[in-house]
Backbone as CSV, one residue per row, in Angstrom:
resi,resn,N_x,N_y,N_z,CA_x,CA_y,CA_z,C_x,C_y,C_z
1,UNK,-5.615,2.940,62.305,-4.791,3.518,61.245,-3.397,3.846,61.778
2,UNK,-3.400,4.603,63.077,-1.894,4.666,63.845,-1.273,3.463,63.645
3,UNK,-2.125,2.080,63.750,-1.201,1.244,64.395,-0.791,0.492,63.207
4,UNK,-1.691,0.972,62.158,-0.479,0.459,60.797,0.279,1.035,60.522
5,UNK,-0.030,2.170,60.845,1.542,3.386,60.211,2.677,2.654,61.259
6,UNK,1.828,2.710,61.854,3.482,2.229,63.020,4.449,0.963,62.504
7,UNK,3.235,0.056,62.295,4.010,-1.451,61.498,4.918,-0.938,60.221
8,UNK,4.445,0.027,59.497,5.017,0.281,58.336,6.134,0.703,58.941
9,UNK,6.438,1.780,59.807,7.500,2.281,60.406,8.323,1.328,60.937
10,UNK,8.023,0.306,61.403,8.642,-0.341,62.537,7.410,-1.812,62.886
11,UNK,8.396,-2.941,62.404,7.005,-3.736,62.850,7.016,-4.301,64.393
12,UNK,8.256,-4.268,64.975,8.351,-4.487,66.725,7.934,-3.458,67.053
13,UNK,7.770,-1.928,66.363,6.547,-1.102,67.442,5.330,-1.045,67.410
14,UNK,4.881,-1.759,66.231,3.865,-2.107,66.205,3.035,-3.169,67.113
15,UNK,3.767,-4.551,66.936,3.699,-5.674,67.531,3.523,-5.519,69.455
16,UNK,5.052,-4.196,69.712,4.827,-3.860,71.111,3.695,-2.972,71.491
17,UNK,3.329,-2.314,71.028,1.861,-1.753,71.460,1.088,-2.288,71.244
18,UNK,1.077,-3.166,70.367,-0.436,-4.615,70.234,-0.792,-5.039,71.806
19,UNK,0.600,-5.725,72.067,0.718,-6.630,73.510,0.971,-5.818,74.658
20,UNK,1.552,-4.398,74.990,1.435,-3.391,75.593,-0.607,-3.655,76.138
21,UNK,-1.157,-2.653,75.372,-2.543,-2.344,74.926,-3.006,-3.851,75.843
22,UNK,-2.986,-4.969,75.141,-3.217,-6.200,75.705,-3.500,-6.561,77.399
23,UNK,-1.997,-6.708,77.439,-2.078,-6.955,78.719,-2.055,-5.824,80.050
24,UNK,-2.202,-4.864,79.321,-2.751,-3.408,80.013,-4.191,-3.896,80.727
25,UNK,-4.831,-4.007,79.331,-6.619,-4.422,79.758,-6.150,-5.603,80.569
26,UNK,-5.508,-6.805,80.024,-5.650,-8.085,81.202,-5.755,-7.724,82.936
27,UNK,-4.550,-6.607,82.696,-4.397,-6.535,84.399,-5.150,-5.961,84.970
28,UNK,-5.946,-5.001,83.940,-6.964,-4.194,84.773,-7.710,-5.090,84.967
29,UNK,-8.439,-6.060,83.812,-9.731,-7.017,84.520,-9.203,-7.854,85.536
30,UNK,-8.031,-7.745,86.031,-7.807,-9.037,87.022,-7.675,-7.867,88.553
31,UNK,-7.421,-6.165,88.359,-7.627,-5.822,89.458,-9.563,-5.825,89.806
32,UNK,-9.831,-5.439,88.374,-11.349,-5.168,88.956,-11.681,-6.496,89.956
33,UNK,-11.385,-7.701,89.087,-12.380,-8.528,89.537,-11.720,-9.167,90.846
34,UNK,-10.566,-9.195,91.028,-9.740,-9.122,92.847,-10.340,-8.445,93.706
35,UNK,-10.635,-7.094,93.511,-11.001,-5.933,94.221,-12.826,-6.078,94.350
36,UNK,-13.145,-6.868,93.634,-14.770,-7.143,93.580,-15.040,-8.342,94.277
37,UNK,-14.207,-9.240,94.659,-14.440,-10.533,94.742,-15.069,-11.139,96.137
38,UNK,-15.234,-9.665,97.130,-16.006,-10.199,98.469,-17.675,-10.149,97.955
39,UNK,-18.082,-9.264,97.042,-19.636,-8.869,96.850,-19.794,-9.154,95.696
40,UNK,-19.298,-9.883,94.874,-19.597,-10.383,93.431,-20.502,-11.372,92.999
41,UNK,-19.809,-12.230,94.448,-20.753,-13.267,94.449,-20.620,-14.392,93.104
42,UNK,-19.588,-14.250,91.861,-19.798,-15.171,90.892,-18.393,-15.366,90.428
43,UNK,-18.159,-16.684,90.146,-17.085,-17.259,90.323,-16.758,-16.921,88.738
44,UNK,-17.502,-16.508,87.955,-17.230,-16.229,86.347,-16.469,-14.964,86.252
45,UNK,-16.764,-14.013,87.105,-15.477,-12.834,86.637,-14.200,-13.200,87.633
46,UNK,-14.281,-13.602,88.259,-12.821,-14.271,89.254,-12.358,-14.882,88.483
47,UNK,-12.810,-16.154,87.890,-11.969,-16.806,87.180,-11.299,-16.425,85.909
48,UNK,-12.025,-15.228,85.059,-11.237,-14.609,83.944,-10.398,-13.794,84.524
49,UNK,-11.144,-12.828,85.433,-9.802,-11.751,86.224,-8.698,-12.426,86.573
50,UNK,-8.726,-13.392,87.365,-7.378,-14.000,87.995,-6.301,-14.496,86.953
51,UNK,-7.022,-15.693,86.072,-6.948,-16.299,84.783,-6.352,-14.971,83.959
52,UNK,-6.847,-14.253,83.077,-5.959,-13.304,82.000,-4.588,-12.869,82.749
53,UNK,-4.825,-12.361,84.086,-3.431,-11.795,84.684,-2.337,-12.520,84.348
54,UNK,-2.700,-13.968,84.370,-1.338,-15.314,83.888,-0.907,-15.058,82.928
55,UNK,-2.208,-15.109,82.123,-1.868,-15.219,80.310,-1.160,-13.844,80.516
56,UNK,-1.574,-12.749,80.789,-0.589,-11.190,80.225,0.639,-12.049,80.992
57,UNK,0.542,-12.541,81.865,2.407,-12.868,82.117,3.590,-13.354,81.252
58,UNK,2.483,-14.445,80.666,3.336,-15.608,79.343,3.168,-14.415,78.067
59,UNK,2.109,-13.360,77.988,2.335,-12.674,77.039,3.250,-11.485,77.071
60,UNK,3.625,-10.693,77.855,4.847,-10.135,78.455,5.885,-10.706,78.116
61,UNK,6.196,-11.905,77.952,7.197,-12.941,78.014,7.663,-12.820,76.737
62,UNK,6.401,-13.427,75.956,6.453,-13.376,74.694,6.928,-11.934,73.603
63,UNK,6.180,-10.979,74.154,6.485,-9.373,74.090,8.233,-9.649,73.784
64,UNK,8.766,-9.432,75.297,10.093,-9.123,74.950,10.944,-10.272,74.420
65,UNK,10.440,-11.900,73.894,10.983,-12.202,73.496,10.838,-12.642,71.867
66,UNK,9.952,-11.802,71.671,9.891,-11.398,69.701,11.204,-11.437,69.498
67,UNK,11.232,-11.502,68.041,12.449,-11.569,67.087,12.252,-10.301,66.836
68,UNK,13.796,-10.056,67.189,14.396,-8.532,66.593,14.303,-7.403,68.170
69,UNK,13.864,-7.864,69.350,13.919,-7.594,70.486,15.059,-7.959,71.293
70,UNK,15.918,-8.888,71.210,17.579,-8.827,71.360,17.285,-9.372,72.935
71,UNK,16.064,-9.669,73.963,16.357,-9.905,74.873,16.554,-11.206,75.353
72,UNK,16.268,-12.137,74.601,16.491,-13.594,74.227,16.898,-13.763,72.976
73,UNK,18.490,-13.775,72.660,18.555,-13.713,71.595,19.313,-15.002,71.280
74,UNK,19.613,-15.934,71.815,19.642,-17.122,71.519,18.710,-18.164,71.284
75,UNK,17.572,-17.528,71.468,15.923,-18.150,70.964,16.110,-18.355,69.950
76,UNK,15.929,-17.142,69.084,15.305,-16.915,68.057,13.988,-16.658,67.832
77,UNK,12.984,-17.140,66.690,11.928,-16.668,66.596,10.769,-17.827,67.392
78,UNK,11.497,-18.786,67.493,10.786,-19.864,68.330,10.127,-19.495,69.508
79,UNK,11.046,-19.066,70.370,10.276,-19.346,71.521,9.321,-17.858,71.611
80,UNK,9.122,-16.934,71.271,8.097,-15.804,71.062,7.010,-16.609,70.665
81,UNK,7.227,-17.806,69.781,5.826,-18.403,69.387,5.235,-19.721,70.077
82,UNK,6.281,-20.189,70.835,6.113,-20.904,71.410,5.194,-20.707,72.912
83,UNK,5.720,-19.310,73.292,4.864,-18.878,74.554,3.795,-18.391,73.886
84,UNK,3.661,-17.782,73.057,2.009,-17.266,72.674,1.171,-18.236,72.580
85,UNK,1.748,-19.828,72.054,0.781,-20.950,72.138,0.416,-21.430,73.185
86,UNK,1.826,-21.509,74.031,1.217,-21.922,75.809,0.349,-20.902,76.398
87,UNK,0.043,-19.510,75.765,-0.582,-18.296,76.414,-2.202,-18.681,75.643
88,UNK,-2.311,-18.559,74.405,-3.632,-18.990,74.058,-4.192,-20.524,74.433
89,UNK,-3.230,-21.474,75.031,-3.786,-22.723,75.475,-4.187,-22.658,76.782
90,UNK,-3.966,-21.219,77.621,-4.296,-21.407,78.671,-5.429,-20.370,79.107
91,UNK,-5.352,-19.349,77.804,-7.058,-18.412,77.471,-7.536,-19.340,77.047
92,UNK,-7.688,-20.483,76.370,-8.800,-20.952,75.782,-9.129,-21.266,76.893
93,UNK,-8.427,-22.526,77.942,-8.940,-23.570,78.725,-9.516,-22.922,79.500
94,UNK,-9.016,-21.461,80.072,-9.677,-20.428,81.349,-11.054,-19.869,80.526
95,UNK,-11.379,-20.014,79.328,-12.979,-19.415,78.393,-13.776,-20.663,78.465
96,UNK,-13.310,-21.465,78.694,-14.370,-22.764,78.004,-14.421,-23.023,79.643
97,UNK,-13.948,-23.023,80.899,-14.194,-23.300,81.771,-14.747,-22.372,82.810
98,UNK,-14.840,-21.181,82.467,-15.723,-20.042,83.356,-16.807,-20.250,83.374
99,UNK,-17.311,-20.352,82.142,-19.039,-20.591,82.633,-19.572,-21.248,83.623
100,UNK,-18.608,-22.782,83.796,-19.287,-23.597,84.620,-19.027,-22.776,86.110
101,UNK,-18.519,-21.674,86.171,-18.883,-21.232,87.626,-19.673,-20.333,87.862
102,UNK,-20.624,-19.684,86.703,-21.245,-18.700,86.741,-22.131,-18.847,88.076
103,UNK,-22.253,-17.817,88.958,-22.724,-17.250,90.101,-22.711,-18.889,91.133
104,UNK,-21.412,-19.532,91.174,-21.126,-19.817,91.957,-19.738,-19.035,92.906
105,UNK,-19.471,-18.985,94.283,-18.580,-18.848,94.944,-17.261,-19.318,94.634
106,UNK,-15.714,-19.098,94.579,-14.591,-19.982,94.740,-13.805,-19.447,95.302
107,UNK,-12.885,-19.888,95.608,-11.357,-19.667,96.138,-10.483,-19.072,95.277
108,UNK,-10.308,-17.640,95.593,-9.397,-16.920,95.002,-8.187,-17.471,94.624
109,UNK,-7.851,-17.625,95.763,-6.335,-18.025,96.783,-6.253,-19.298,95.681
110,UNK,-6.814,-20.614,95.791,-6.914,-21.333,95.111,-6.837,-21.305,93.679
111,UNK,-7.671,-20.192,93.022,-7.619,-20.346,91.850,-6.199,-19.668,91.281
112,UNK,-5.705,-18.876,92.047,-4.573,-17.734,91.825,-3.170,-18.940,92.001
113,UNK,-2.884,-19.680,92.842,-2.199,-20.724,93.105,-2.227,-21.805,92.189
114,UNK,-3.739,-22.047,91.550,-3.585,-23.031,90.012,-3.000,-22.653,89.097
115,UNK,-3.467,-20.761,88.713,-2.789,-20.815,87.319,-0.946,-20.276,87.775
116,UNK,-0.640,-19.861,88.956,0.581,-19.965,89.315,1.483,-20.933,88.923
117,UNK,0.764,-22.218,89.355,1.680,-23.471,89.029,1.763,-23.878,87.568
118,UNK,0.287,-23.852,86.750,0.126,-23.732,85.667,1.254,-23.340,84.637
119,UNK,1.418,-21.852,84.866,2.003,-20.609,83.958,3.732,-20.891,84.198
120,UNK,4.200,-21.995,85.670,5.520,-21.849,85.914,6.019,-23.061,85.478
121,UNK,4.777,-24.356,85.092,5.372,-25.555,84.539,5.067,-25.022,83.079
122,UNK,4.342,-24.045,82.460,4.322,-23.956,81.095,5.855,-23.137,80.468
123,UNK,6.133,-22.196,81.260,7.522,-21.284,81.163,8.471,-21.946,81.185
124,UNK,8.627,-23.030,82.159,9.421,-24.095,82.608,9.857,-24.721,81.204
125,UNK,8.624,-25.212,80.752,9.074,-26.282,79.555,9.543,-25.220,78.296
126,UNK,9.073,-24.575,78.286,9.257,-23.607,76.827,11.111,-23.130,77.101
127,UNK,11.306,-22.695,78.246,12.912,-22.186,78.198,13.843,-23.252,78.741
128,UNK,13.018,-24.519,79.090,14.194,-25.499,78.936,14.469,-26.435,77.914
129,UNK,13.832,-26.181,76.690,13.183,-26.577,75.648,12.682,-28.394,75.343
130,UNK,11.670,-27.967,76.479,10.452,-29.376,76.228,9.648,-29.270,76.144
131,UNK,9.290,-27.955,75.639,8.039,-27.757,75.010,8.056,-27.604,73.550
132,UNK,7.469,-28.371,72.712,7.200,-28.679,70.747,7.907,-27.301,70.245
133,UNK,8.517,-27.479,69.440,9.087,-26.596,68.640,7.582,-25.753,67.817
134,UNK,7.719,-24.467,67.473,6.650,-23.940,67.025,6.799,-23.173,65.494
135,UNK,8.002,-22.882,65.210,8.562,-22.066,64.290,9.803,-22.478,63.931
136,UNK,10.282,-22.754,62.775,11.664,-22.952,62.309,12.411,-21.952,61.105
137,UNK,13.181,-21.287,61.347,13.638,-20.827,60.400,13.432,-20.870,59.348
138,UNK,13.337,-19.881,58.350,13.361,-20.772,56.761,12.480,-21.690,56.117
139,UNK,11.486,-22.094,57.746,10.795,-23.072,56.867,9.576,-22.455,57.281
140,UNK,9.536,-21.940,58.408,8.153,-21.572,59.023,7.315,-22.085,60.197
141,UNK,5.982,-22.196,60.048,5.282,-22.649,61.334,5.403,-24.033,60.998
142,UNK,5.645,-24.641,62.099,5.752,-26.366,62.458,4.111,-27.222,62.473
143,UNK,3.439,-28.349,61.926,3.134,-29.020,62.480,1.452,-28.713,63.586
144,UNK,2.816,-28.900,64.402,2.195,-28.484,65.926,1.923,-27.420,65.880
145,UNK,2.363,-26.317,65.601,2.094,-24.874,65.548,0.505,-24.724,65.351
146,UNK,0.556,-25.074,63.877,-0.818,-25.381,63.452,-1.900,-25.410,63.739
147,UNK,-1.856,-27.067,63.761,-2.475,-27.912,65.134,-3.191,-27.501,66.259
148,UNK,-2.442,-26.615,66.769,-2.275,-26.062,68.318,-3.483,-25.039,67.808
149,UNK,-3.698,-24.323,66.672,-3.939,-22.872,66.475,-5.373,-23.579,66.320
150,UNK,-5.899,-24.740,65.089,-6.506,-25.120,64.780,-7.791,-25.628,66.468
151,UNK,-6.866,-26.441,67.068,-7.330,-26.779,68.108,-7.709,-25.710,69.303
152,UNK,-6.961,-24.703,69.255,-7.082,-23.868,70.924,-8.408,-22.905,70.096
153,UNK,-8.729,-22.564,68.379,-9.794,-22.377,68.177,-11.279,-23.243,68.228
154,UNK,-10.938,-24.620,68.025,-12.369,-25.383,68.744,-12.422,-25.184,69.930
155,UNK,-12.028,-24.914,70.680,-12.026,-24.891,72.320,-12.765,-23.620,72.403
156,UNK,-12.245,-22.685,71.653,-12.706,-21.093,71.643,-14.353,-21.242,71.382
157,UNK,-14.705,-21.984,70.429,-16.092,-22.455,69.868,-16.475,-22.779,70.807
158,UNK,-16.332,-24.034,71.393,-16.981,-24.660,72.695,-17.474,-23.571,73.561
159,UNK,-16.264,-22.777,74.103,-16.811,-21.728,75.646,-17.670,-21.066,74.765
160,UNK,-17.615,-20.448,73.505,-19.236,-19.553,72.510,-20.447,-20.466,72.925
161,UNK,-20.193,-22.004,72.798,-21.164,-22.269,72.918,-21.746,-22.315,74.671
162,UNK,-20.660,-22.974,75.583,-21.072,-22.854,76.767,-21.583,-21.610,77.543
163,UNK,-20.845,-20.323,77.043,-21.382,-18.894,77.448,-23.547,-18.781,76.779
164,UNK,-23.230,-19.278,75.609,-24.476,-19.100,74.871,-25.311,-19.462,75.868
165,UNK,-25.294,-21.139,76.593,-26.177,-21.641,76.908,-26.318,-20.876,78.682
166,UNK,-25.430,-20.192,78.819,-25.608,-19.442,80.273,-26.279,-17.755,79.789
167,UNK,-26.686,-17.540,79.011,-26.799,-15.979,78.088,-27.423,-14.875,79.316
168,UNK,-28.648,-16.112,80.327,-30.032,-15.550,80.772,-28.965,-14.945,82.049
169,UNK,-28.043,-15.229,82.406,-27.276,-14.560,83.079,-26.326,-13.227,83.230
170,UNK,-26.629,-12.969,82.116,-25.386,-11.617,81.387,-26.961,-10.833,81.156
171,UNK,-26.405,-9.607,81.297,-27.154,-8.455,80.756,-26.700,-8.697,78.967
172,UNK,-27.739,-8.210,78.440,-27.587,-8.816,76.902,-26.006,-8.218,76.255
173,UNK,-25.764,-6.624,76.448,-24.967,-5.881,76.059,-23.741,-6.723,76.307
174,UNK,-23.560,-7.036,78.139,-22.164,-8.018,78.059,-22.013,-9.107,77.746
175,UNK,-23.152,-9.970,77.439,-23.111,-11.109,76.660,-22.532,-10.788,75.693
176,UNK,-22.689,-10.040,74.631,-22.832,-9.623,73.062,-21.150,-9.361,73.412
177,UNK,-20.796,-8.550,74.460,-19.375,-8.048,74.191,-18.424,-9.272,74.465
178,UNK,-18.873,-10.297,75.877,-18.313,-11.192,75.711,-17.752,-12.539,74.455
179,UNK,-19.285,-12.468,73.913,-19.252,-13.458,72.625,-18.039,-13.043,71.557
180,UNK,-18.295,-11.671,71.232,-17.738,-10.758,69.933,-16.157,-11.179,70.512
181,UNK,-15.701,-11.298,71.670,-14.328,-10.985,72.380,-13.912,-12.649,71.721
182,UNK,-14.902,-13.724,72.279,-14.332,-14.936,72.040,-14.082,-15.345,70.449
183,UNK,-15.222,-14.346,69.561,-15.092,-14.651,68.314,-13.609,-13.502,67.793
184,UNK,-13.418,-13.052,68.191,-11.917,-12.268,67.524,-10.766,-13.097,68.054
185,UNK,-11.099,-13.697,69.561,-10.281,-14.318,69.305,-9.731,-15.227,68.601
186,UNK,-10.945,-16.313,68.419,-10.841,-17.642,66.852,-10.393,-16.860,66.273
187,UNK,-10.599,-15.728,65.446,-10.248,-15.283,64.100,-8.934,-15.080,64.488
188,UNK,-8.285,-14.770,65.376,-7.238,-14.258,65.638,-6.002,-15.384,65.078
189,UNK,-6.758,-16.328,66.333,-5.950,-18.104,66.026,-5.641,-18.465,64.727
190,UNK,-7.271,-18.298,63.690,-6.882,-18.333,62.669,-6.042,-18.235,61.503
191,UNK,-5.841,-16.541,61.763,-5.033,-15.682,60.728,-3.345,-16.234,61.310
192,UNK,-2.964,-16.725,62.865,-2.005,-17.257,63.194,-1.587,-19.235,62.129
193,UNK,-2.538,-19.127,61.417,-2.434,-20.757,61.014,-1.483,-20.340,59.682
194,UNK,-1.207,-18.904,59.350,-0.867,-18.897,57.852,0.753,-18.476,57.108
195,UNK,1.522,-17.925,58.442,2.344,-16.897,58.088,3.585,-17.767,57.934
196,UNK,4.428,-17.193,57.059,6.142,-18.022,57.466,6.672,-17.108,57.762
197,UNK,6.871,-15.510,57.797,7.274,-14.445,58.386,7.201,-14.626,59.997
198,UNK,7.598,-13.812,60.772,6.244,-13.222,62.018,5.940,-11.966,61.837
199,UNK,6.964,-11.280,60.532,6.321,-10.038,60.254,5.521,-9.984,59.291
200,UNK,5.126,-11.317,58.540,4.291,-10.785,58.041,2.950,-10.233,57.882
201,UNK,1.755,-10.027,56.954,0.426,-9.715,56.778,-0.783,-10.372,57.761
202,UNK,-0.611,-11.992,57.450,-1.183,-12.394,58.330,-1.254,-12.491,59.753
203,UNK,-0.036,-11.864,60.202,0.697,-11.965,61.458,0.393,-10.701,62.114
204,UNK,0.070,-9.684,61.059,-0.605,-8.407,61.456,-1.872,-8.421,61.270
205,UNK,-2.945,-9.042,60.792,-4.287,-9.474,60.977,-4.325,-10.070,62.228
206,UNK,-3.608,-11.278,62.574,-3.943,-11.997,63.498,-3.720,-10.987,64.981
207,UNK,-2.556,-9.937,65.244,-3.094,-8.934,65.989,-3.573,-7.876,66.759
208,UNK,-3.748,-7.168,65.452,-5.177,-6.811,65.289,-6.434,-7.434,65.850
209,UNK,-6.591,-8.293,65.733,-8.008,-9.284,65.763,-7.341,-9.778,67.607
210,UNK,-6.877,-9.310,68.253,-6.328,-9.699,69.230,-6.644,-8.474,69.893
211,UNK,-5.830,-7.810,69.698,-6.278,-6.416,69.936,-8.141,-6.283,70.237
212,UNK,-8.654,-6.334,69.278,-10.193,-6.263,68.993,-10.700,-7.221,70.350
213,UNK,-10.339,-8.518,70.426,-10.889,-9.414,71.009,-11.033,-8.670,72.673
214,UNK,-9.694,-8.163,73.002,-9.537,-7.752,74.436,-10.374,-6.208,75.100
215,UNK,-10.443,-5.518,73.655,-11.347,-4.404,73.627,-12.287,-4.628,73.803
């Protein structure tokens, strides 16, 4: 309820405590699971811990470069949406690919150095602009925008299903919290397929449901 009053008040303070809140939790799961990673023994919380820390990076990014935030202001509303797509294309691919390491061993170092390079050729293309246009003025979400939202939610499906088929591994409770997390996120993607604002309704469903997912 705060955090609609706030939108009503102000929809960049709203929007900034969405992604605040966000990548708050990201960094914490990426200290837990750093700080766990000699006796863990399973390559499934390393790879989200390490993995989200990226995404809060490109989402940080995105944070201060919303419309009506003045810190990229030769963007415009593009590239705020443009990094949130390179940020959910690279949560999906890090959800649909954890499982396959469940209670195997990996390389921190390694994995921390992938999404490094990852997150600096994705930043790379977005602010030198070769990465797809995502938003246009006046007209709205692009295309690709879409597309992208449509698609990085089948992917979201897939890891539901690949987590499903690993279940006997999770205590039921964090299964259940994990699943619920991947399903807010789809919905999240979703409610992103609809808006020509970025302030608008759907744009405040979508998160919300973002919010929810990381909780």
């Amino acid at each position: 309820l705060g955090l609609y009053l706030s939108s009503l008040h102000s929809y960049l303070l709203f929007h900034g405590l969405i992604e605040i809140v966000t990548i708050g939790v990201a960094f914490a799961l990426s200290i837990l699971a750093w700080n766990t990673r000699s006796y863990s023994g399973d390559g499934y919380l390393s790879l989200l811990g390490i993995g989200y820390a990226f995404i809060a990076l490109i989402d940080l990014l995105h944070t201060l470069a919303y419309k009506g935030m003045n810190v990229f202001p030769e963007f415009g509303a593009n590239l705020p949406t443009q990094l949130w797509i390179a940020a959910r294309y690279l949560q999906a691919a890090t959800l649909v690919a954890a499982p396959f390491f469940i209670e195997r061993r990996v390389s921190n170092h390694a994995i921390a150095g992938g999404y490094a390079v990852a997150v600096s050729v994705l930043v790379a293309m977005v602010f030198s602009g070769n990465f797809p246009d995502c938003f246009i003025e006046g007209k709205g979400l692009t295309p690709f925008k879409i597309g992208s939202e449509y698609l990085i939610t089948a992917i979201l499906l897939v890891s539901l299903y690949l987590l499903y088929r690993k279940r006997d591994c999770f205590n039921d409770l964090v299964f259940l919290l994990v699943a619920a997390s991947i399903v807010c996120t789809a919905l999240s993607e979703i409610s992103f397929t609809a808006y020509v604002s970025v302030y608008g309704l759907t744009n405040l469903v979508g998160h919300f449901a973002k919010l929810a997912a990381f909780y």
